[in-house]
Amino acid sequence: MNDSKDIKVSIIIPTFNRKDLFELALKSAINQDYNNKEIIISDDNSTDGTRQLALKYTNDFDFIKYCVNEKYEKGPNGNKNNGFDNANGDAFVILDDDDLLLPGAISKMVSVLKMGYDSVWANCYFEINGTRTTDFSGFGLDKSQEINPQDYYDGRINGEFLIMFMSYCIGDKRFEKGLYGSENTIWIHLFDFKAYYLNEAVRIYRFHRQDSVTLNSHQRPHCVMKGYAMTAELIMQKTTKIDKRYIAILYKMAGYYAKFAGEYIKMYKYLFYSLSFKLTKEAFIMLILTPFPKKLILFLTKIRVKMYNKKNEK
């Protein structure tokens, strides 16, 4: 548990070839009213002038540090690992380079840590295809409160949050090589400590339909498959009170992406794992579809995503 001292916060901004959006994110971090902060720019070897822009800001502000990802594999998770390695704060928070911190975000989150919590999960406003909304991007909780870890293990807390956590919560843990997304493989360890949900938006989360992880993840099926399977395994390590339906869904998704990865033995293994935990129609339908071509399954997935998006827009 933190000792409520004047907490130094490391705002980690991983970036790659999004110079204009990155500068907006950086400015939103610079303009925070919390003074005891550092900003770590982790650049995944951008080629669009991001380096020159970042160095200009490091000359203007002594609390900004620019570092190129040379140690970890190229990609969002490796770039975040590079940010962790170069951060010196008592607490860390990751700001994606296309998102924005709202005024007072860091101060509000630090005030929660000073209450004796080790991580704070704050909500965000969606900005969808350039249109800013007042809809929250994180789901599962409707008031500020301490988080019951079991709610996270059971999949009841999901969506996008801005998470600030004391650095000791992860220690030397880093995102594993070969994952796409799957941030929950790190976040799950935060529930070894006390966590708090702040029912207030502190970030603008930009969501682009064409960049949907659901659709783009098919370009990295091995990585996504691994992430779902790892999440299920981590949950079962953390608790004996598992939600069998949620574990079944995770393994079903691992089986789904195994199909696209051409890992047919793993596909059947994960689907049968899924059905052994809970007989769900989702896993059963996927099992029926396994002989069909990948293109047909992807086509059906795109239809499902479009229907889901239209439903949520109403």
Short mmCIF file of C-alpha atoms in Angstrom, two decimals:
data_model
loop_
_atom_site.label_atom_id
_atom_site.label_comp_id
_atom_site.label_asym_id
_atom_site.label_seq_id
_atom_site.Cartn_x
_atom_site.Cartn_y
_atom_site.Cartn_z
CA MET A 1 0.00 0.00 0.00
CA ASN A 2 1.29 3.48 -0.80
CA ASP A 3 2.22 5.80 2.06
CA SER A 4 0.31 8.90 0.86
CA LYS A 5 3.43 10.95 0.24
CA ASP A 6 3.64 13.46 -2.60
CA ILE A 7 3.34 10.90 -5.35
CA LYS A 8 5.44 11.37 -8.47
CA VAL A 9 3.44 10.32 -11.53
CA SER A 10 4.95 9.01 -14.76
CA ILE A 11 2.65 9.70 -17.71
CA ILE A 12 3.77 7.22 -20.37
CA ILE A 13 2.86 8.09 -23.96
CA PRO A 14 3.69 5.28 -26.40
CA THR A 15 3.64 6.59 -29.96
CA PHE A 16 4.27 5.55 -33.54
CA ASN A 17 3.82 7.65 -36.70
CA ARG A 18 0.90 9.75 -35.44
CA LYS A 19 2.72 13.04 -35.01
CA ASP A 20 -0.29 15.36 -35.06
CA LEU A 21 -2.44 13.29 -32.71
CA PHE A 22 0.57 12.62 -30.51
CA GLU A 23 1.19 16.34 -30.05
CA LEU A 24 -2.38 16.85 -28.88
CA ALA A 25 -2.01 14.00 -26.38
CA LEU A 26 1.31 15.42 -25.19
CA LYS A 27 -0.14 18.90 -24.69
CA SER A 28 -3.01 17.45 -22.66
CA ALA A 29 -0.42 15.84 -20.37
CA ILE A 30 1.75 18.95 -20.13
CA ASN A 31 -1.27 21.06 -19.17
CA GLN A 32 -2.25 18.91 -16.20
CA ASP A 33 -2.35 20.92 -12.98
CA TYR A 34 -0.48 18.23 -11.05
CA ASN A 35 3.13 19.36 -10.77
CA ASN A 36 5.00 16.30 -9.50
CA LYS A 37 4.98 14.51 -12.82
CA GLU A 38 7.21 13.32 -15.61
CA ILE A 39 6.18 12.53 -19.16
CA ILE A 40 7.83 9.56 -20.84
CA ILE A 41 7.54 9.53 -24.63
CA SER A 42 8.22 6.02 -25.88
CA ASP A 43 8.71 6.09 -29.65
CA ASP A 44 8.44 2.86 -31.64
CA ASN A 45 10.90 4.22 -34.26
CA SER A 46 8.55 6.68 -35.98
CA THR A 47 9.49 8.02 -39.41
CA ASP A 48 7.04 10.92 -39.69
CA GLY A 49 8.90 13.61 -37.74
CA THR A 50 7.71 12.51 -34.31
CA ARG A 51 11.30 12.40 -33.03
CA GLN A 52 12.03 16.00 -34.01
CA LEU A 53 8.76 17.17 -32.49
CA ALA A 54 9.36 15.27 -29.26
CA LEU A 55 12.90 16.62 -28.89
CA LYS A 56 11.58 20.16 -29.27
CA TYR A 57 9.34 19.56 -26.26
CA THR A 58 12.14 17.97 -24.23
CA ASN A 59 14.13 21.18 -24.75
CA ASP A 60 11.20 23.27 -23.53
CA PHE A 61 10.19 21.14 -20.52
CA ASP A 62 12.67 19.41 -18.23
CA PHE A 63 10.06 16.90 -17.01
CA ILE A 64 9.67 15.33 -20.48
CA LYS A 65 11.87 12.40 -21.48
CA TYR A 66 12.07 10.95 -25.00
CA CYS A 67 13.18 7.34 -25.49
CA VAL A 68 13.18 5.10 -28.54
CA ASN A 69 12.06 1.48 -28.21
CA GLU A 70 15.19 -0.50 -29.04
CA LYS A 71 14.88 -3.32 -26.50
CA TYR A 72 11.44 -4.81 -27.10
CA GLU A 73 9.64 -6.16 -30.15
CA LYS A 74 7.99 -3.55 -32.33
CA GLY A 75 4.33 -2.98 -31.51
CA PRO A 76 2.11 -1.32 -28.89
CA ASN A 77 2.94 -3.68 -26.03
CA GLY A 78 6.69 -3.63 -26.57
CA ASN A 79 6.55 0.14 -26.78
CA LYS A 80 4.67 0.31 -23.46
CA ASN A 81 7.28 -1.95 -21.88
CA ASN A 82 9.93 0.51 -23.03
CA GLY A 83 7.97 3.28 -21.34
CA PHE A 84 7.78 1.33 -18.07
CA ASP A 85 11.54 0.73 -18.13
CA ASN A 86 12.28 4.44 -18.54
CA ALA A 87 9.77 5.72 -15.98
CA ASN A 88 10.94 6.81 -12.53
CA GLY A 89 7.65 7.75 -10.92
CA ASP A 90 5.94 6.27 -7.89
CA ALA A 91 2.84 5.77 -10.01
CA PHE A 92 2.38 5.03 -13.71
CA VAL A 93 -0.39 5.89 -16.16
CA ILE A 94 -0.45 5.11 -19.89
CA LEU A 95 -1.89 7.68 -22.29
CA ASP A 96 -2.28 6.39 -25.84
CA ASP A 97 -1.01 8.83 -28.45
CA ASP A 98 -4.44 9.38 -30.00
CA ASP A 99 -6.23 10.10 -26.71
CA LEU A 100 -6.49 13.19 -24.50
CA LEU A 101 -6.36 13.78 -20.77
CA LEU A 102 -9.15 16.01 -19.51
CA PRO A 103 -8.18 18.92 -17.22
CA GLY A 104 -7.44 17.82 -13.66
CA ALA A 105 -7.28 14.13 -14.58
CA ILE A 106 -3.97 13.38 -12.85
CA SER A 107 -4.84 15.33 -9.68
CA LYS A 108 -8.15 13.51 -9.33
CA MET A 109 -6.54 10.11 -9.71
CA VAL A 110 -3.69 10.88 -7.33
CA SER A 111 -6.23 11.96 -4.70
CA VAL A 112 -7.65 8.43 -4.84
CA LEU A 113 -4.21 6.85 -4.43
CA LYS A 114 -3.67 9.07 -1.39
CA MET A 115 -6.78 7.51 0.16
CA GLY A 116 -4.73 4.32 0.47
CA TYR A 117 -5.52 2.60 -2.81
CA ASP A 118 -2.86 1.10 -5.05
CA SER A 119 -4.61 1.63 -8.37
CA VAL A 120 -7.44 3.78 -9.62
CA TRP A 121 -9.60 2.99 -12.61
CA ALA A 122 -11.24 6.12 -13.99
CA ASN A 123 -13.75 6.28 -16.79
CA CYS A 124 -13.41 7.97 -20.18
CA TYR A 125 -15.64 9.65 -22.74
CA PHE A 126 -15.96 8.05 -26.15
CA GLU A 127 -15.05 10.04 -29.24
CA ILE A 128 -16.38 7.94 -32.13
CA ASN A 129 -15.13 8.71 -35.63
CA GLY A 130 -14.40 12.31 -34.62
CA THR A 131 -17.66 12.90 -32.74
CA ARG A 132 -17.19 13.49 -29.02
CA THR A 133 -19.84 12.00 -26.75
CA THR A 134 -20.60 11.93 -23.04
CA ASP A 135 -20.91 8.14 -23.12
CA PHE A 136 -18.58 6.24 -20.82
CA SER A 137 -16.18 3.75 -22.41
CA GLY A 138 -15.79 1.59 -19.29
CA PHE A 139 -18.55 -0.70 -18.09
CA GLY A 140 -19.54 -2.76 -15.09
CA LEU A 141 -19.63 -0.18 -12.29
CA ASP A 142 -21.99 2.76 -11.86
CA LYS A 143 -20.61 4.61 -8.83
CA SER A 144 -17.24 5.43 -7.29
CA GLN A 145 -16.25 2.53 -5.06
CA GLU A 146 -13.58 0.03 -4.12
CA ILE A 147 -13.38 -2.68 -6.77
CA ASN A 148 -14.08 -6.27 -5.81
CA PRO A 149 -11.38 -8.29 -7.63
CA GLN A 150 -13.88 -11.06 -8.30
CA ASP A 151 -15.87 -8.68 -10.52
CA TYR A 152 -12.79 -8.31 -12.70
CA TYR A 153 -11.98 -12.02 -12.71
CA ASP A 154 -15.56 -12.76 -13.78
CA GLY A 155 -15.45 -10.32 -16.70
CA ARG A 156 -18.04 -7.96 -15.26
CA ILE A 157 -15.64 -5.00 -15.55
CA ASN A 158 -14.73 -4.35 -19.16
CA GLY A 159 -14.21 -1.64 -21.74
CA GLU A 160 -11.75 1.24 -21.68
CA PHE A 161 -10.56 2.89 -18.47
CA LEU A 162 -7.65 5.16 -17.65
CA ILE A 163 -5.66 3.28 -15.04
CA MET A 164 -3.13 4.81 -12.66
CA PHE A 165 -1.25 2.39 -10.44
CA MET A 166 1.63 2.38 -8.01
CA SER A 167 4.72 1.06 -9.74
CA TYR A 168 5.22 -1.74 -7.21
CA CYS A 169 1.93 -3.29 -8.36
CA ILE A 170 3.67 -4.67 -11.44
CA GLY A 171 7.29 -4.61 -10.27
CA ASP A 172 9.32 -6.08 -13.11
CA LYS A 173 6.30 -7.61 -14.86
CA ARG A 174 5.97 -6.58 -18.50
CA PHE A 175 3.66 -7.33 -21.40
CA GLU A 176 4.63 -10.70 -22.79
CA LYS A 177 6.15 -10.92 -26.24
CA GLY A 178 3.82 -11.97 -29.00
CA LEU A 179 0.55 -10.49 -27.70
CA TYR A 180 -1.76 -8.07 -29.51
CA GLY A 181 -3.69 -5.94 -27.06
CA SER A 182 -4.44 -8.25 -24.12
CA GLU A 183 -3.54 -5.53 -21.61
CA ASN A 184 -5.55 -7.43 -19.02
CA THR A 185 -2.64 -9.88 -18.76
CA ILE A 186 -0.90 -7.08 -16.86
CA TRP A 187 -3.91 -5.32 -15.33
CA ILE A 188 -5.07 -8.52 -13.61
CA HIS A 189 -2.05 -8.28 -11.30
CA LEU A 190 -3.29 -4.91 -10.01
CA PHE A 191 -5.97 -6.83 -8.12
CA ASP A 192 -3.35 -8.37 -5.88
CA PHE A 193 -3.64 -4.91 -4.27
CA LYS A 194 -6.46 -2.49 -3.45
CA ALA A 195 -8.17 -0.94 -6.48
CA TYR A 196 -10.73 1.86 -6.72
CA TYR A 197 -13.16 2.87 -9.45
CA LEU A 198 -13.64 6.61 -10.09
CA ASN A 199 -17.01 7.18 -11.73
CA GLU A 200 -15.85 10.22 -13.64
CA ALA A 201 -14.40 10.77 -17.11
CA VAL A 202 -10.76 11.84 -17.08
CA ARG A 203 -9.79 11.00 -20.65
CA ILE A 204 -11.14 11.28 -24.19
CA TYR A 205 -10.91 7.82 -25.72
CA ARG A 206 -10.87 8.05 -29.50
CA PHE A 207 -12.51 5.08 -31.18
CA HIS A 208 -12.38 4.59 -34.93
CA ARG A 209 -14.71 2.03 -36.46
CA GLN A 210 -12.18 1.17 -39.16
CA ASP A 211 -9.55 0.56 -36.48
CA SER A 212 -11.76 -1.77 -34.46
CA VAL A 213 -9.67 -4.36 -32.64
CA THR A 214 -12.38 -6.91 -33.43
CA LEU A 215 -11.66 -6.52 -37.13
CA ASN A 216 -7.93 -5.69 -37.14
CA SER A 217 -7.08 -8.49 -34.74
CA HIS A 218 -7.60 -10.95 -37.59
CA GLN A 219 -4.30 -9.68 -38.98
CA ARG A 220 -2.53 -11.02 -35.86
CA PRO A 221 -4.50 -14.16 -34.98
CA HIS A 222 -1.62 -15.98 -33.27
CA CYS A 223 -1.13 -13.04 -30.89
CA VAL A 224 -4.83 -12.66 -30.09
CA MET A 225 -5.28 -16.41 -29.59
CA LYS A 226 -2.42 -16.39 -27.10
CA GLY A 227 -3.89 -13.42 -25.23
CA TYR A 228 -7.31 -15.02 -24.71
CA ALA A 229 -5.82 -18.32 -23.55
CA MET A 230 -3.38 -16.55 -21.22
CA THR A 231 -6.18 -14.46 -19.71
CA ALA A 232 -8.18 -17.59 -18.89
CA GLU A 233 -5.13 -19.23 -17.32
CA LEU A 234 -4.28 -16.15 -15.24
CA ILE A 235 -7.83 -15.89 -13.90
CA MET A 236 -7.74 -19.52 -12.78
CA GLN A 237 -4.43 -18.82 -11.03
CA LYS A 238 -5.88 -15.82 -9.21
CA THR A 239 -9.16 -17.30 -7.94
CA THR A 240 -10.86 -20.61 -7.28
CA LYS A 241 -14.30 -19.01 -7.64
CA ILE A 242 -14.28 -18.89 -11.42
CA ASP A 243 -17.22 -17.88 -13.55
CA LYS A 244 -17.34 -20.92 -15.80
CA ARG A 245 -19.27 -19.11 -18.51
CA TYR A 246 -16.65 -16.35 -18.73
CA ILE A 247 -13.77 -18.85 -18.88
CA ALA A 248 -15.71 -20.70 -21.58
CA ILE A 249 -16.06 -17.50 -23.61
CA LEU A 250 -12.33 -16.77 -23.32
CA TYR A 251 -11.41 -20.24 -24.56
CA LYS A 252 -14.01 -19.99 -27.32
CA MET A 253 -12.35 -16.79 -28.51
CA ALA A 254 -8.93 -18.47 -28.33
CA GLY A 255 -10.33 -21.25 -30.51
CA TYR A 256 -11.83 -18.73 -32.92
CA TYR A 257 -8.49 -17.00 -33.51
CA ALA A 258 -6.68 -20.34 -33.65
CA LYS A 259 -8.80 -21.04 -36.74
CA PHE A 260 -7.48 -17.88 -38.42
CA ALA A 261 -3.95 -18.68 -37.30
CA GLY A 262 -4.12 -22.08 -38.95
CA GLU A 263 -3.53 -23.71 -35.56
CA TYR A 264 -6.18 -26.40 -35.97
CA ILE A 265 -5.06 -28.64 -33.11
CA LYS A 266 -5.19 -25.66 -30.74
CA MET A 267 -8.51 -24.60 -32.27
CA TYR A 268 -10.17 -27.87 -31.27
CA LYS A 269 -8.34 -27.95 -27.93
CA TYR A 270 -9.61 -24.51 -26.94
CA LEU A 271 -13.13 -25.14 -28.20
CA PHE A 272 -13.37 -28.36 -26.22
CA TYR A 273 -11.90 -26.55 -23.21
CA SER A 274 -14.66 -24.00 -23.65
CA LEU A 275 -17.41 -26.60 -23.84
CA SER A 276 -15.98 -28.46 -20.84
CA PHE A 277 -16.41 -25.35 -18.68
CA LYS A 278 -19.83 -24.40 -19.99
CA LEU A 279 -21.98 -25.57 -22.87
CA THR A 280 -22.52 -22.25 -24.64
CA LYS A 281 -24.19 -21.69 -27.97
CA GLU A 282 -21.26 -19.48 -29.04
CA ALA A 283 -18.72 -22.29 -28.69
CA PHE A 284 -21.11 -24.83 -30.19
CA ILE A 285 -21.73 -22.63 -33.25
CA MET A 286 -17.99 -22.07 -33.65
CA LEU A 287 -17.42 -25.81 -33.50
CA ILE A 288 -19.98 -26.30 -36.27
CA LEU A 289 -18.33 -23.57 -38.37
CA THR A 290 -14.79 -24.96 -38.08
CA PRO A 291 -14.90 -26.81 -41.45
CA PHE A 292 -15.97 -23.66 -43.29
CA PRO A 293 -13.47 -21.29 -44.99
CA LYS A 294 -11.92 -18.48 -42.96
CA LYS A 295 -13.31 -15.89 -45.37
CA LEU A 296 -16.88 -16.97 -44.65
CA ILE A 297 -16.36 -16.83 -40.89
CA LEU A 298 -14.75 -13.39 -41.17
CA PHE A 299 -17.66 -12.21 -43.34
CA LEU A 300 -20.13 -13.36 -40.66
CA THR A 301 -18.02 -11.65 -37.99
CA LYS A 302 -18.11 -8.33 -39.88
CA ILE A 303 -21.89 -8.57 -40.17
CA ARG A 304 -22.16 -9.22 -36.44
CA VAL A 305 -19.92 -6.23 -35.63
CA LYS A 306 -21.95 -3.93 -37.90
CA MET A 307 -25.20 -5.08 -36.28
CA TYR A 308 -23.72 -4.51 -32.83
CA ASN A 309 -22.53 -1.00 -33.76
CA LYS A 310 -25.90 -0.04 -35.22
CA LYS A 311 -27.66 -1.31 -32.13
CA ASN A 312 -25.43 0.79 -29.87
CA GLU A 313 -25.93 3.91 -31.99
CA LYS A 314 -29.70 3.86 -31.43
#
